[in-house]
Short mmCIF file of C-alpha atoms and ligand atoms in Angstrom, two decimals:
data_model
loop_
_atom_site.label_atom_id
_atom_site.label_comp_id
_atom_site.label_asym_id
_atom_site.label_seq_id
_atom_site.Cartn_x
_atom_site.Cartn_y
_atom_site.Cartn_z
CA MET L 21 -8.67 12.40 -3.45
CA ALA L 22 -5.24 14.07 -3.32
CA ASP L 23 -3.75 15.33 -6.56
CA SER L 24 -0.92 12.79 -6.30
CA ALA L 25 -3.34 9.89 -6.87
CA ARG L 26 -2.96 7.65 -9.90
CA VAL L 27 -3.66 9.17 -13.28
CA VAL L 28 -4.00 7.30 -16.55
CA GLY L 29 -0.65 5.83 -17.62
CA ASP L 30 0.81 5.79 -14.09
CA PRO L 31 1.89 2.38 -12.85
CA ARG L 32 -0.62 0.59 -10.65
CA VAL L 33 1.96 -1.86 -9.34
CA ILE L 34 3.74 -1.10 -6.08
CA VAL L 35 6.65 -3.51 -5.65
CA ALA L 36 7.20 -4.58 -2.02
CA LEU L 37 10.93 -4.22 -1.37
CA ASP L 38 10.99 -6.90 1.33
CA PHE L 39 14.79 -7.09 1.48
CA PRO L 40 17.00 -7.33 4.60
CA ALA L 41 19.40 -4.55 3.59
CA ALA L 42 19.67 -1.41 1.48
CA ALA L 43 22.11 -2.93 -1.02
CA GLU L 44 19.61 -5.52 -2.25
CA ALA L 45 16.77 -2.99 -2.39
CA LEU L 46 18.85 -0.49 -4.34
CA ALA L 47 20.13 -3.21 -6.68
CA PHE L 48 16.51 -4.18 -7.42
CA ALA L 49 15.57 -0.52 -7.96
CA GLY L 50 18.43 -0.31 -10.48
CA ARG L 51 16.71 -2.95 -12.60
CA VAL L 52 13.33 -1.18 -12.89
CA THR L 53 12.14 2.36 -13.64
CA PRO L 54 9.65 4.80 -12.06
CA SER L 55 7.45 4.52 -15.14
CA LEU L 56 7.14 0.73 -14.62
CA CYS L 57 6.38 0.58 -10.90
CA ARG L 58 6.19 2.28 -7.56
CA LEU L 59 8.12 0.90 -4.59
CA LYS L 60 7.11 -0.04 -1.03
CA VAL L 61 9.48 0.19 1.92
CA GLY L 62 8.18 -1.78 4.89
CA LEU L 63 9.22 -2.51 8.45
CA GLU L 64 12.04 -4.93 7.63
CA LEU L 65 13.92 -2.71 5.18
CA PHE L 66 13.25 0.48 7.15
CA SER L 67 14.47 -1.11 10.39
CA ALA L 68 17.61 -2.34 8.66
CA ALA L 69 18.44 0.64 6.47
CA GLY L 70 16.56 3.63 7.91
CA PRO L 71 15.41 6.80 6.16
CA ALA L 72 18.51 6.91 3.93
CA VAL L 73 17.23 4.13 1.70
CA VAL L 74 13.90 5.95 1.29
CA GLU L 75 15.70 9.16 0.32
CA GLN L 76 17.85 7.29 -2.20
CA LEU L 77 14.82 5.72 -3.85
CA VAL L 78 13.02 9.06 -3.96
CA ALA L 79 16.15 10.68 -5.44
CA ARG L 80 16.04 8.09 -8.23
CA GLY L 81 12.56 9.33 -9.12
CA PHE L 82 10.46 6.54 -7.59
CA ASP L 83 7.13 7.06 -5.87
CA VAL L 84 7.73 5.44 -2.47
CA PHE L 85 5.02 3.98 -0.23
CA LEU L 86 6.37 4.01 3.33
CA ASP L 87 4.50 1.08 4.91
CA LEU L 88 5.21 1.56 8.62
CA LYS L 89 1.58 1.34 9.82
CA PHE L 90 1.78 4.10 12.39
CA HIS L 91 -0.22 3.52 15.59
CA ASP L 92 0.52 5.68 18.65
CA ILE L 93 -0.85 8.73 20.44
CA PRO L 94 -2.08 11.43 18.00
CA THR L 95 0.85 13.83 18.51
CA THR L 96 3.47 11.14 17.96
CA VAL L 97 1.76 9.83 14.82
CA ALA L 98 1.32 13.36 13.47
CA ARG L 99 5.02 14.07 13.94
CA ALA L 100 6.01 10.76 12.38
CA CYS L 101 3.82 11.57 9.36
CA ALA L 102 5.40 15.00 9.00
CA ALA L 103 8.87 13.42 9.19
CA ALA L 104 7.91 10.85 6.53
CA ALA L 105 6.59 13.64 4.32
CA ARG L 106 9.94 15.41 4.59
CA LEU L 107 11.59 12.27 3.19
CA GLY L 108 9.54 12.84 0.05
CA VAL L 109 7.37 9.73 0.23
CA TRP L 110 4.37 9.45 -2.08
CA MET L 111 2.19 7.34 0.24
CA LEU L 112 2.20 6.32 3.91
CA ASN L 113 -0.17 4.56 6.26
CA ALA L 114 -1.55 4.42 9.79
CA HIS L 115 -3.67 1.93 11.74
CA ALA L 116 -7.36 2.77 11.84
CA LEU L 117 -7.48 1.25 15.34
CA GLY L 118 -5.72 4.43 16.50
CA GLY L 119 -9.16 6.09 16.17
CA THR L 120 -10.40 9.26 14.52
CA GLN L 121 -8.38 11.60 16.74
CA MET L 122 -5.15 9.92 15.71
CA LEU L 123 -6.17 9.63 12.05
CA GLU L 124 -7.22 13.27 11.86
CA ALA L 125 -3.97 14.34 13.49
CA ALA L 126 -2.05 12.30 10.92
CA ARG L 127 -4.03 13.82 8.08
CA GLY L 128 -3.60 17.33 9.48
CA ALA L 129 0.16 16.91 9.80
CA LEU L 130 0.41 16.32 6.05
CA GLU L 131 -1.43 19.49 5.06
CA GLY L 132 0.92 22.00 3.51
CA THR L 133 3.96 19.74 3.91
CA ARG L 134 4.65 19.83 0.16
CA SER L 135 2.92 21.06 -2.96
CA ARG L 136 1.89 17.43 -3.50
CA ARG L 137 1.10 16.05 -0.09
CA PRO L 138 1.68 12.34 0.45
CA LEU L 139 -1.34 10.06 0.22
CA LEU L 140 -2.44 8.73 3.62
CA ILE L 141 -3.91 5.24 3.74
CA GLY L 142 -5.60 3.46 6.65
CA VAL L 143 -4.87 -0.09 7.74
CA THR L 144 -8.08 -1.79 8.95
CA VAL L 145 -7.77 -5.44 10.07
CA LEU L 146 -4.56 -7.27 9.22
CA THR L 147 -5.31 -10.21 6.96
CA SER L 148 -3.35 -12.43 9.36
CA HIS L 149 -6.26 -12.05 11.83
CA ASP L 150 -9.29 -14.29 11.99
CA ALA L 151 -12.32 -14.24 14.32
CA GLY L 152 -10.32 -16.15 16.98
CA THR L 153 -7.28 -13.86 17.06
CA LEU L 154 -9.53 -10.78 16.97
CA SER L 155 -11.52 -11.94 20.00
CA GLU L 156 -8.21 -12.71 21.76
CA VAL L 157 -7.41 -8.97 21.61
CA GLY L 158 -10.92 -8.00 22.72
CA LEU L 159 -12.48 -7.38 19.31
CA ALA L 160 -15.56 -9.55 19.27
CA ALA L 161 -16.89 -8.41 15.89
CA ASP L 162 -16.81 -10.56 12.80
CA PRO L 163 -13.61 -9.60 10.88
CA ALA L 164 -15.56 -8.41 7.81
CA ALA L 165 -17.80 -6.18 9.97
CA GLN L 166 -14.72 -4.85 11.76
CA VAL L 167 -13.09 -3.98 8.42
CA LEU L 168 -16.20 -2.02 7.38
CA THR L 169 -16.36 -0.14 10.68
CA LEU L 170 -12.69 0.80 10.52
CA ALA L 171 -12.79 1.72 6.83
CA GLY L 172 -15.68 4.04 7.68
CA LEU L 173 -13.53 5.71 10.35
CA VAL L 174 -10.72 6.11 7.84
CA GLN L 175 -12.99 7.82 5.33
CA LYS L 176 -14.61 10.02 7.97
CA SER L 177 -11.18 11.12 9.14
CA GLY L 178 -10.33 12.41 5.66
CA LEU L 179 -7.74 9.83 4.66
CA ASP L 180 -7.30 8.89 1.01
CA GLY L 181 -8.16 5.21 1.22
CA ILE L 182 -7.37 1.85 2.76
CA VAL L 183 -5.21 -1.21 2.40
CA CYS L 184 -7.52 -4.16 1.83
CA SER L 185 -7.56 -7.62 0.37
CA ALA L 186 -8.53 -7.70 -3.31
CA GLN L 187 -11.30 -10.08 -2.20
CA GLU L 188 -12.84 -7.18 -0.24
CA ALA L 189 -12.21 -4.52 -2.90
CA GLY L 190 -15.58 -4.90 -4.64
CA ILE L 191 -17.54 -4.38 -1.42
CA MET L 192 -15.31 -1.46 -0.40
CA ARG L 193 -15.70 0.24 -3.76
CA VAL L 194 -19.50 0.07 -3.54
CA ARG L 195 -19.56 1.14 0.10
CA PHE L 196 -17.02 3.99 -0.02
CA GLY L 197 -17.30 5.32 -3.57
CA ALA L 198 -15.05 6.10 -6.48
CA GLY L 199 -12.62 8.53 -4.89
CA PHE L 200 -11.51 6.23 -2.05
CA LEU L 201 -8.20 4.55 -2.88
CA LEU L 202 -7.99 0.77 -2.51
CA VAL L 203 -4.46 -0.60 -2.15
CA THR L 204 -4.45 -4.38 -2.40
CA PRO L 205 -1.74 -6.93 -1.52
CA GLY L 206 -2.05 -10.69 -2.10
CA ILE L 207 -1.83 -10.27 -5.87
CA ARG L 208 -0.40 -13.03 -8.03
CA PRO L 209 0.01 -12.78 -11.81
CA ALA L 210 -1.43 -15.89 -13.48
CA GLY L 211 0.99 -18.81 -13.35
CA THR L 212 3.15 -17.52 -10.46
CA ALA L 213 3.59 -19.12 -7.01
CA SER L 214 1.26 -18.03 -4.20
CA HIS L 215 4.00 -18.36 -1.48
CA ASP L 216 2.34 -17.83 1.94
CA GLN L 217 -0.61 -15.79 0.58
CA GLN L 218 -3.84 -17.72 1.14
CA ARG L 219 -6.41 -15.98 -1.03
CA THR L 220 -4.75 -14.48 -4.07
CA MET L 221 -6.14 -12.65 -7.07
CA THR L 222 -4.66 -11.81 -10.47
CA PRO L 223 -3.86 -8.15 -11.28
CA HIS L 224 -6.66 -8.03 -13.83
CA ALA L 225 -9.26 -9.49 -11.44
CA ALA L 226 -8.17 -7.14 -8.63
CA VAL L 227 -8.53 -4.06 -10.81
CA ARG L 228 -11.91 -5.32 -12.03
CA GLN L 229 -12.94 -5.52 -8.37
CA GLY L 230 -11.98 -1.87 -7.93
CA ALA L 231 -8.35 -1.94 -6.74
CA ASP L 232 -6.40 1.23 -7.55
CA PHE L 233 -2.93 -0.01 -6.63
CA LEU L 234 -1.56 -3.56 -6.51
CA VAL L 235 1.12 -4.42 -3.94
CA ILE L 236 3.24 -7.27 -5.32
CA GLY L 237 6.47 -8.55 -3.83
CA ARG L 238 8.06 -11.92 -4.50
CA PRO L 239 6.56 -12.67 -7.94
CA ILE L 240 8.52 -9.61 -9.11
CA THR L 241 11.49 -9.30 -6.73
CA GLN L 242 12.41 -12.99 -7.11
CA ALA L 243 11.81 -13.20 -10.84
CA PRO L 244 14.83 -13.69 -13.11
CA ASP L 245 13.51 -10.78 -15.22
CA PRO L 246 11.43 -8.36 -13.08
CA VAL L 247 10.93 -5.97 -15.99
CA ALA L 248 9.35 -8.73 -18.07
CA VAL L 249 6.89 -9.51 -15.23
CA LEU L 250 6.00 -5.82 -14.84
CA GLU L 251 5.55 -5.38 -18.59
CA GLY L 252 3.38 -8.51 -18.70
CA ILE L 253 1.12 -7.10 -15.97
CA ASP L 254 0.96 -3.73 -17.70
CA ASN L 255 0.01 -5.35 -21.02
CA GLU L 256 -2.60 -7.52 -19.34
CA LEU L 257 -4.19 -4.48 -17.69
CA ARG L 258 -4.03 -2.38 -20.85
CA THR L 259 -5.50 -4.95 -23.16
CA ARG L 260 -8.14 -6.46 -20.89
CA LEU L 261 -9.58 -3.48 -19.04
O1 C5P H 8 5.64 -11.12 -1.77
P1 C5P H 8 4.20 -10.69 -1.64
O2 C5P H 8 3.57 -10.27 -2.94
O3 C5P H 8 3.37 -11.73 -0.90
O4 C5P H 8 4.28 -9.39 -0.72
C1 C5P H 8 3.12 -8.73 -0.30
C2 C5P H 8 3.47 -7.51 0.49
O5 C5P H 8 2.26 -6.93 0.96
C3 C5P H 8 4.34 -7.75 1.71
O6 C5P H 8 5.17 -6.58 1.89
C4 C5P H 8 3.34 -7.85 2.84
O7 C5P H 8 3.87 -7.46 4.07
C5 C5P H 8 2.27 -6.88 2.38
N1 C5P H 8 0.94 -7.12 2.93
C6 C5P H 8 0.25 -8.31 2.74
N2 C5P H 8 -0.98 -8.49 3.29
C7 C5P H 8 -1.56 -7.50 4.00
C8 C5P H 8 -0.89 -6.29 4.20
C9 C5P H 8 0.37 -6.13 3.63
O8 C5P H 8 0.76 -9.21 2.07
N3 C5P H 8 -2.76 -7.66 4.46
#
């Protein structure tokens, strides 16, 4: 595991900044602190606001997960990873379907980029897929088997871990061991709305299953008091683990 992985006392929560423009994302960031949460910049915000918003969040001291799910020829992905590392991101990701050559190129591009290289996480099967949509794109395997195959490729290629559903975290932890980071979306603190997430899990249950980092968006970004929600999660994890 890279030295920039979570250590005791670091926040496990990564807030998904799913905002349409930089102003809203930066306004949200102004309401929280790097000791309370990490921040995720995904395709919507990055497409709207570009690298500048990432640099501004990093300059404010936040650990930023750049969630752009790279998937291209190895050289292009390697160069994109190196460019992301220059922005100062803490974590980034690439699609395991790109194969070991692409994943190893991505991993190699991050070596020596900074004293603390960014963590590199593999995306296996998007949770929006089911057996039908997988077979439509020529992947006949059962989705769960496909996740295991791709997670194996990710580990073999030297990446730091995977994005997976909290429902899969227990199996992944057993299969891939303690040092393999599990980053889980679909988390809902008890008593909050599930929105469009189908199979949710509470922060406490997800960590019990083996999740290292919890990606949470709307229950925090749309809360009247985001700090109170983050502190509630932190207290729950501290007192119940
Ligand atoms: O608002 P919410 O907590 O549902 O946001 C979850 C975040 O995690 C979003 O940015 C979403 O794109 C991301 N995500 C997900 N499910 C996956 C992969 C990523 O919800 N399988």
